[in-house]
Structures are given as structure tokens and as C-alpha cells.
CSV table of C-alpha atoms in Angstrom, one decimal:
chain,number,residue,atom,x,y,z
T,1,MET,CA,210.7,30.4,225.9
T,2,ALA,CA,214.3,30.5,224.9
T,3,LEU,CA,213.4,28.6,221.8
T,4,LEU,CA,210.6,31.0,221.0
T,5,ILE,CA,212.8,34.1,221.2
T,6,PHE,CA,215.4,32.2,219.0
T,7,PHE,CA,212.6,31.3,216.3
T,8,GLY,CA,211.3,34.9,216.4
T,9,LEU,CA,214.6,36.4,215.6
T,10,VAL,CA,215.1,33.9,212.9
T,11,LEU,CA,212.0,35.0,211.3
T,12,LEU,CA,212.7,38.5,212.0
T,13,LEU,CA,216.1,38.1,210.3
T,14,ALA,CA,214.5,36.5,207.3
T,15,ALA,CA,212.1,39.1,207.0
T,16,ILE,CA,214.9,41.5,206.7
T,17,VAL,CA,217.3,39.6,204.3
T,18,TRP,CA,214.9,37.3,202.3
T,19,PRO,CA,215.7,37.8,198.4
T,20,ARG,CA,213.6,40.1,196.5
T,21,VAL,CA,210.8,40.6,199.2
T,22,GLY,CA,212.6,41.2,202.2
T,23,LEU,CA,213.1,44.5,203.9
T,24,ALA,CA,216.7,45.0,202.8
T,25,ALA,CA,215.9,44.1,199.3
T,26,ARG,CA,212.7,46.7,199.2
T,27,LEU,CA,214.9,49.4,200.6
T,28,GLY,CA,217.7,48.6,198.1
T,29,ARG,CA,215.0,48.8,195.2
T,30,LEU,CA,213.6,52.2,196.7
T,31,LYS,CA,217.1,53.7,196.8
T,32,LEU,CA,217.6,52.8,193.0
T,33,LEU,CA,214.3,54.4,192.0
T,34,SER,CA,215.7,58.1,192.1
T,35,GLU,CA,214.2,60.6,189.9
T,36,ARG,CA,216.8,60.1,187.1
T,37,VAL,CA,216.3,56.3,187.1
T,38,ARG,CA,212.4,56.7,186.9
T,39,VAL,CA,212.9,58.9,184.0
T,40,GLU,CA,215.2,56.5,182.2
T,41,ASP,CA,213.0,53.7,182.7
T,42,ALA,CA,209.9,55.9,181.6
T,43,LEU,CA,211.9,56.5,178.4
T,44,LYS,CA,212.5,52.9,177.8
T,45,HIS,CA,208.9,52.1,178.1
T,46,PHE,CA,207.8,54.7,175.6
T,47,TYR,CA,210.5,53.4,173.2
T,48,ASP,CA,209.0,49.9,173.7
T,49,CYS,CA,205.6,51.3,173.1
T,50,GLU,CA,206.9,52.9,169.8
T,51,THR,CA,208.7,50.0,168.5
T,52,ARG,CA,205.3,48.1,169.0
T,53,GLY,CA,203.1,50.7,167.5
T,54,VAL,CA,201.1,51.0,170.6
T,55,PRO,CA,200.4,54.2,172.5
T,56,GLY,CA,202.2,55.3,175.5
T,57,THR,CA,199.9,56.1,178.2
T,58,LEU,CA,200.0,57.2,181.8
T,59,GLU,CA,198.5,54.1,183.1
T,60,GLY,CA,200.8,51.9,181.3
T,61,LEU,CA,204.0,53.8,182.5
T,62,ALA,CA,202.4,53.4,186.2
T,63,GLY,CA,202.1,49.7,185.7
T,64,VAL,CA,205.5,49.3,184.2
T,65,LEU,CA,207.1,51.4,187.1
T,66,GLU,CA,204.9,49.7,189.9
T,67,THR,CA,203.7,53.4,191.2
T,68,SER,CA,200.4,55.2,191.4
T,69,ARG,CA,199.0,57.3,188.6
T,70,GLY,CA,200.0,60.2,190.7
T,71,GLY,CA,203.7,59.0,190.8
T,72,ALA,CA,203.7,58.3,187.1
T,73,LEU,CA,202.4,61.8,186.5
T,74,ARG,CA,205.1,63.7,188.5
T,75,ILE,CA,207.7,61.3,186.2
T,76,LEU,CA,206.1,62.4,183.1
T,77,GLU,CA,206.0,66.1,184.1
T,78,ARG,CA,209.7,66.0,184.8
T,79,ALA,CA,210.4,64.3,181.7
T,80,GLU,CA,208.3,66.7,179.8
T,81,ALA,CA,210.1,69.8,181.4
T,82,MET,CA,213.4,68.1,180.3
T,83,GLY,CA,212.1,68.0,176.8
T,84,LEU,CA,212.1,64.2,176.4
T,85,VAL,CA,208.4,63.5,175.9
T,86,THR,CA,205.7,65.2,174.2
T,87,PRO,CA,201.8,65.0,174.7
T,88,ALA,CA,200.4,63.0,171.7
T,89,GLN,CA,196.8,62.3,170.6
T,90,GLN,CA,196.5,59.0,172.5
T,91,GLY,CA,199.0,59.5,175.3
T,92,PHE,CA,202.8,60.7,175.2
T,93,THR,CA,205.4,60.1,172.6
T,94,LEU,CA,209.2,60.5,172.7
T,95,SER,CA,210.9,63.8,171.4
T,96,ASP,CA,214.2,63.4,169.0
T,97,THR,CA,216.0,64.1,172.4
T,98,GLY,CA,214.2,61.4,174.4
T,99,ARG,CA,214.4,58.9,171.6
T,100,ALA,CA,218.2,59.3,171.7
T,101,TYR,CA,218.4,59.2,175.4
T,102,ALA,CA,216.3,56.1,175.5
T,103,LEU,CA,218.5,54.1,173.0
T,104,ARG,CA,221.6,55.1,175.0
T,105,VAL,CA,220.1,53.5,178.0
T,106,LEU,CA,218.9,50.5,176.1
T,107,ARG,CA,222.5,50.3,174.6
T,108,THR,CA,224.0,50.0,178.0
T,109,HIS,CA,221.5,47.5,179.1
T,110,ARG,CA,222.0,45.2,176.2
T,111,LEU,CA,225.8,45.5,176.5
T,112,LEU,CA,225.7,44.7,180.1
T,113,GLU,CA,223.7,41.5,179.4
T,114,ARG,CA,226.2,40.7,176.5
T,115,PHE,CA,228.9,41.1,179.1
T,116,LEU,CA,227.3,38.9,182.0
T,117,ALA,CA,226.5,36.2,179.5
T,118,ASP,CA,230.0,36.0,178.0
T,119,ARG,CA,232.4,36.9,180.5
T,120,THR,CA,230.7,35.7,183.9
T,121,GLY,CA,229.0,32.9,185.4
T,122,THR,CA,225.8,34.8,185.8
T,123,ARG,CA,222.5,32.4,185.4
T,124,PRO,CA,220.6,33.3,182.2
T,125,ALA,CA,217.7,34.1,184.3
T,126,GLU,CA,219.6,36.9,186.0
T,127,TRP,CA,221.1,38.9,183.1
T,128,HIS,CA,218.0,41.1,182.5
T,129,LEU,CA,217.6,41.7,186.4
T,130,GLN,CA,221.3,42.6,186.9
T,131,ALA,CA,221.5,44.7,183.7
T,132,GLU,CA,218.4,46.6,184.9
T,133,ARG,CA,220.2,47.5,188.1
T,134,ARG,CA,223.4,48.5,186.7
T,135,GLU,CA,222.4,50.2,183.4
T,136,HIS,CA,221.8,53.4,185.2
T,137,GLN,CA,225.3,53.5,186.8
T,138,LEU,CA,227.5,53.6,183.6
T,139,SER,CA,228.5,56.7,181.9
T,140,PRO,CA,228.3,57.1,178.3
T,141,ASP,CA,232.2,57.1,178.3
T,142,GLU,CA,232.1,53.6,180.4
T,143,THR,CA,229.5,52.2,178.0
T,144,GLU,CA,231.6,52.7,174.8
T,145,ARG,CA,234.8,51.5,176.8
T,146,LEU,CA,232.6,48.2,177.5
T,147,ALA,CA,231.6,48.0,173.7
T,148,ARG,CA,235.2,48.1,172.6
T,149,ARG,CA,236.0,45.4,175.3
T,150,MET,CA,233.3,43.2,173.9
T,151,GLY,CA,234.0,43.9,170.2
T,152,HIS,CA,231.1,46.0,169.4
T,153,PRO,CA,228.5,43.1,169.4
T,154,LEU,CA,225.3,43.6,167.3
T,155,TYR,CA,223.0,41.6,169.4
T,156,ASP,CA,222.7,40.9,173.1
T,157,PRO,CA,222.3,37.1,174.4
T,158,HIS,CA,218.5,37.2,173.9
T,159,GLY,CA,218.8,38.2,170.1
T,160,ASP,CA,217.6,41.7,170.8
T,161,PRO,CA,219.7,44.2,168.5
T,162,ILE,CA,222.1,46.4,170.4
T,163,PRO,CA,221.8,50.2,169.3
T,164,THR,CA,225.0,51.6,168.1
T,165,ALA,CA,226.6,54.6,169.7
T,166,THR,CA,225.0,56.8,166.9
T,167,GLY,CA,221.5,55.5,167.7
T,168,GLN,CA,221.2,53.3,164.8
T,169,VAL,CA,219.4,49.8,165.6
T,170,PRO,CA,220.3,46.5,163.8
T,171,GLU,CA,217.3,45.1,161.9
T,172,ALA,CA,215.5,42.4,164.0
T,173,ARG,CA,215.4,38.7,162.5
T,174,GLY,CA,212.8,36.1,162.1
T,175,ILE,CA,209.3,35.4,162.8
T,176,PRO,CA,207.6,33.7,165.8
T,177,LEU,CA,208.0,29.8,166.1
T,178,SER,CA,204.1,29.4,166.1
T,179,TYR,CA,204.0,30.5,162.6
T,180,VAL,CA,206.2,28.0,161.1
T,181,SER,CA,204.9,25.3,159.0
T,182,PRO,CA,205.6,21.5,160.0
T,183,GLY,CA,208.5,20.2,158.4
T,184,THR,CA,210.4,23.1,158.3
T,185,THR,CA,214.0,23.6,159.9
T,186,VAL,CA,214.8,26.7,161.6
T,187,ARG,CA,217.3,28.4,163.6
T,188,VAL,CA,216.5,30.4,166.9
T,189,THR,CA,217.2,34.1,166.4
T,190,HIS,CA,215.5,35.6,169.6
T,191,LEU,CA,214.4,34.6,172.9
T,192,GLU,CA,211.8,37.0,174.9
T,193,ASP,CA,213.4,37.7,178.2
T,194,GLU,CA,210.5,39.2,180.0
T,195,PRO,CA,208.7,38.0,182.1
T,196,VAL,CA,211.8,36.2,183.4
T,197,GLU,CA,209.8,33.2,184.3
T,198,VAL,CA,209.0,32.6,180.8
T,199,PHE,CA,212.3,32.9,179.6
T,200,GLN,CA,213.8,30.5,182.3
T,201,ARG,CA,211.2,27.8,181.1
T,202,LEU,CA,212.6,28.3,177.5
T,203,VAL,CA,216.1,27.7,178.8
T,204,ASP,CA,215.0,24.8,180.8
T,205,GLN,CA,213.6,23.4,177.3
T,206,GLY,CA,217.0,23.7,175.9
T,207,PHE,CA,216.3,26.8,173.8
T,208,THR,CA,219.3,29.2,173.1
T,209,LEU,CA,220.3,31.5,170.2
T,210,ASP,CA,221.3,29.8,167.1
T,211,THR,CA,219.6,26.3,168.2
T,212,VAL,CA,218.8,24.5,164.9
T,213,LEU,CA,215.4,22.4,165.2
T,214,GLU,CA,212.8,20.8,163.0
T,215,VAL,CA,209.2,21.7,163.5
T,216,VAL,CA,207.5,18.3,163.2
T,217,GLU,CA,203.8,19.2,164.3
T,218,ILE,CA,201.9,22.0,165.6
T,219,THR,CA,198.5,21.6,167.2
T,220,ARG,CA,196.2,24.1,169.1
T,221,GLU,CA,198.1,23.2,172.5
T,222,LEU,CA,201.8,22.4,171.4
T,223,ILE,CA,204.5,22.3,168.9
T,224,ARG,CA,206.5,19.1,168.5
T,225,TYR,CA,210.0,19.4,167.3
T,226,HIS,CA,213.4,17.7,167.0
T,227,VAL,CA,216.5,18.9,168.4
T,228,GLY,CA,219.9,17.5,169.6
T,229,GLY,CA,218.9,14.0,168.6
T,230,ARG,CA,215.6,14.3,170.8
T,231,GLU,CA,212.0,14.8,170.1
T,232,ARG,CA,210.5,17.4,172.5
T,233,THR,CA,207.4,19.5,172.8
T,234,LEU,CA,206.6,23.1,173.8
T,235,ALA,CA,203.5,24.6,174.8
T,236,ARG,CA,202.0,26.8,172.0
T,237,ALA,CA,201.3,29.7,174.3
T,238,LEU,CA,205.2,29.8,174.8
T,239,ALA,CA,206.0,29.5,171.0
T,240,GLY,CA,205.2,33.3,170.5
T,241,ASN,CA,208.1,34.1,172.9
T,242,VAL,CA,210.6,32.2,170.3
T,243,THR,CA,211.8,34.0,167.0
T,244,VAL,CA,213.4,31.8,164.3
T,245,GLU,CA,214.3,31.9,160.7
T,246,PRO,CA,214.4,29.3,158.1
T,247,VAL,CA,217.3,27.4,157.4
T,248,GLU,CA,218.0,26.9,153.8
T,249,ASP,CA,220.9,24.2,154.3
T,250,ALA,CA,219.0,21.0,154.4
T,251,GLY,CA,222.0,19.4,156.3
T,252,ALA,CA,221.8,22.0,159.1
T,253,LEU,CA,220.1,19.6,161.6
T,254,ASP,CA,222.2,16.7,161.3
T,255,PRO,CA,220.2,13.5,162.8
T,256,GLY,CA,223.6,11.9,163.8
T,257,VAL,CA,224.6,14.7,166.3
T,258,ILE,CA,223.3,14.1,170.0
T,259,THR,CA,224.1,15.8,173.3
T,260,LEU,CA,226.7,14.0,175.4
T,261,ASP,CA,224.3,12.8,178.0
T,262,GLN,CA,222.6,10.5,175.6
T,263,LEU,CA,225.7,8.3,175.4
T,264,ALA,CA,225.2,4.9,176.6
T,265,VAL,CA,227.9,3.6,179.2
T,266,ASP,CA,231.1,2.6,177.2
T,267,GLU,CA,229.9,4.6,174.1
T,268,SER,CA,232.1,7.1,172.6
T,269,GLY,CA,231.4,10.4,170.9
T,270,ALA,CA,233.4,13.1,169.0
T,271,VAL,CA,232.9,16.6,170.0
T,272,ILE,CA,231.0,18.9,167.7
T,273,GLY,CA,230.7,21.9,169.9
T,274,ILE,CA,229.5,23.3,172.9
T,275,SER,CA,226.0,25.0,173.2
T,276,GLN,CA,225.6,28.8,173.6
T,277,ALA,CA,223.9,28.3,176.8
T,278,CYS,CA,227.3,27.4,178.4
T,279,ARG,CA,228.9,30.7,178.9
T,280,GLY,CA,231.4,32.3,181.3
T,281,PRO,CA,233.5,30.2,183.6
T,282,GLN,CA,231.7,27.0,182.8
T,283,ARG,CA,232.4,27.2,179.3
T,284,ARG,CA,236.3,27.8,179.9
T,285,ARG,CA,236.5,24.9,182.4
T,286,LEU,CA,235.1,22.4,179.6
T,287,LEU,CA,237.6,24.0,177.3
T,288,ASP,CA,240.4,23.8,179.8
T,289,LEU,CA,239.4,20.0,180.1
T,290,GLY,CA,239.7,19.4,176.5
T,291,VAL,CA,236.1,19.6,175.1
T,292,VAL,CA,236.8,21.0,171.8
T,293,PRO,CA,235.8,20.0,168.4
T,294,GLY,CA,237.3,16.4,167.4
T,295,THR,CA,238.0,15.2,171.1
T,296,GLU,CA,236.7,12.0,171.7
T,297,ILE,CA,234.8,11.4,174.8
T,298,ARG,CA,233.8,7.9,176.4
T,299,ALA,CA,231.0,7.4,178.9
T,300,VAL,CA,232.5,5.4,181.6
T,301,MET,CA,229.9,5.0,184.3
T,302,ARG,CA,226.7,6.5,185.8
T,303,SER,CA,226.3,7.0,189.5
T,304,ALA,CA,223.5,5.1,191.3
T,305,ALA,CA,221.1,8.0,190.9
T,306,GLY,CA,222.2,8.4,187.1
T,307,ASP,CA,223.6,11.8,187.9
T,308,PRO,CA,226.7,12.7,187.6
T,309,ILE,CA,228.2,10.7,184.8
T,310,ALA,CA,231.9,9.9,184.7
T,311,TYR,CA,233.4,10.4,181.4
T,312,ASP,CA,236.9,9.8,179.8
T,313,ILE,CA,238.3,12.9,178.4
T,314,ARG,CA,241.8,12.6,177.1
T,315,GLY,CA,242.7,9.9,179.5
T,316,ALA,CA,241.2,11.8,182.6
T,317,LEU,CA,238.2,10.7,184.3
T,318,ILE,CA,235.8,13.7,184.6
T,319,ALA,CA,232.4,13.8,186.3
T,320,LEU,CA,229.7,16.0,184.8
T,321,ARG,CA,226.3,16.8,185.6
T,322,HIS,CA,223.3,15.9,183.5
T,323,GLU,CA,222.8,19.6,182.4
T,324,GLN,CA,226.6,19.9,181.8
T,325,ALA,CA,226.6,17.0,179.4
T,326,GLU,CA,223.6,18.4,177.7
T,327,TRP,CA,225.7,21.4,176.6
T,328,ILE,CA,228.2,19.1,174.8
T,329,ARG,CA,227.0,18.2,171.1
T,330,VAL,CA,229.0,15.0,170.0
T,331,ARG,CA,228.7,12.7,167.1
T,332,ARG,CA,228.6,9.0,168.1
T,333,VAL,CA,231.8,6.8,167.2
T,334,SER,CA,231.4,3.3,166.5
T,335,ARG,CA,233.3,0.9,168.5
T,336,GLU,CA,235.2,-0.3,165.5
T,337,ALA,CA,236.3,3.1,164.9
T,338,ALA,CA,237.1,3.9,168.6
T,339,ALA,CA,239.2,0.7,168.8
């Protein structure tokens, strides 16, 4: 009986504190969904519809806000009373005031994503979710202080343009990867961050902003490409979430450059750079270890499981996990040159 009571309490506690679906998480989300937050989310949705050239409808708003049609209607009525939206022939559209308001919220969101990516150890899959929660908490003055602190970036870590303080939006760059012809070398300019599961799969595939790759083959099911000294494949259905632009420099994709994890034991490589996927404290740790362009790193030994791997970095023996070694781009150094 004591065990049953104990396990019952454990299950009850889990139901309360379980991330995302627990009672505490649900109550937290409900608290955040104040009237102002819902109105701001509605404005962002209508701005997104506007940029995609599709009508902003009551049903679409209800789906995005995960509420009933009645709830969405109350939000729309409030936004209309504030002069932020106006009825249109096929739904609703933003007024000039509403568009400027939407751009301010979007600016805050994308600046927060840039901050989370560059200055913290937040995982890429969490950038969007954390920015969604915090974008409604910053005042306009706090947003501008954040922009100055970040050096007024033009694009967020996904490649989306960050609206300026005056409401100007930098030009979007590139075409979907699925539109590229085989044999073309391209640079990644944007990764779609919603849904987060798709973005995480792209990150797991090694895609980051400014990644240079060569498209080898496109079939109905997949795209085969070369990147970082490897041949990889991407499902054609995911390719539409990757935006790229052609690279005119034929030497941009250097076949001699690989990732550190590809070195065999006792092989050496000279550091070319660190992937943009490595940010925040993790990037600073590698820099502090001396992982900078020109540093020579030697693979010393692999653990029994093959991960982590021990490397000689400037005379110190450092263990790096496989995913950490994948962030570091190197050029193999011949044994004669190393000697």
C-alpha cells in the first residue's frame, strides 16, 4: 500500500510539473495568454498572411492561437476597436497602425532570437519558443537597447530579416533548395523555424546559415549533396524549408576541408573555422582552448564507444564529443608537414 501511494504521488507530481503538457506548464501558458498578448499574436499572424499573399481569416487566426472561433472573434473585435485591423473582402487586413505594431513585435522577437543564439547556450530548437514567450515583455526602449547591444543585426539566426526601428524590412534572400539544379554550389541563407520539429531535423542534418554545399542529384524523394567532406541526403519534402543562393566563387566549396571528427587517429588538421551552429558558451570554450584558424589539432585516440575523441590541442589533451568535433572545420595536414 505504501508503494502504491508513493507511485501515485510520483504520477501526480509528474502530471503537475511535466514540461509542456503538465498542469504547471498549462497554467503558465494560460497566464501568458493575456488580452494584449493575444492581440499582438493576432497582428503577427495577419502580417505573416500579408507577406505570403493569403487572406487573414477568422478560422486561420483561431487555429494559430489554438482557440475557438468565438475566442478568435473576441480578439478580432478588440483589435478592430483599437484601429489595428480592418475587415477586407476575404477576411481581415492590417491597418497602417496595426502593421507598424506587428513589425515592432516581430523586431523584438527576432532580436531576442539573435541574442539567444549569440550570447547564450540555448539550443537552436528553443530559440523560437523562448523568444515567443519573452517578446511581449520588452518595452520599445528595452528592444532598442537590445538592438544596440547586438550591433543592430539585419537577420535573425534563422536568416529572417529583422525589421528596423522605423519599420523597414531588409530584403529576403535566395530560393528554395528544391529549386536548385544539380551541380550548383549554394550557400544557405534561411532555415524555416516552424514547426520546431522540422527545424531540429535540419539542424541535425548539419544545416546552418552560410553553410556551403554542392547539390549532386535531385530525385522525387531526396536531394543528394556534398558538404564538409561528406555526401549526405535530405528528404525532398524538407528541402522547401531551406533557402539558398548560388555561390559564384567556384572555390567556395573546398573539397580539402573536412570536419574534425573525420580525422583518423594520429592524423592532424589545421583549423579553418567553427560552424555557425556552435554559439554562446560552447563557442567561447572552443576559442579559449585555442581552436582558432591556423591551430593544428591531432586526433590522439577514440574511446571504446568511439565517442568522445581525445585531441591534442596546443599541447593539451582535450576530449570532444562527436557533435562538438563536427563544428570544427579543418584541412588535413600531411604527416611530413606535421613533422
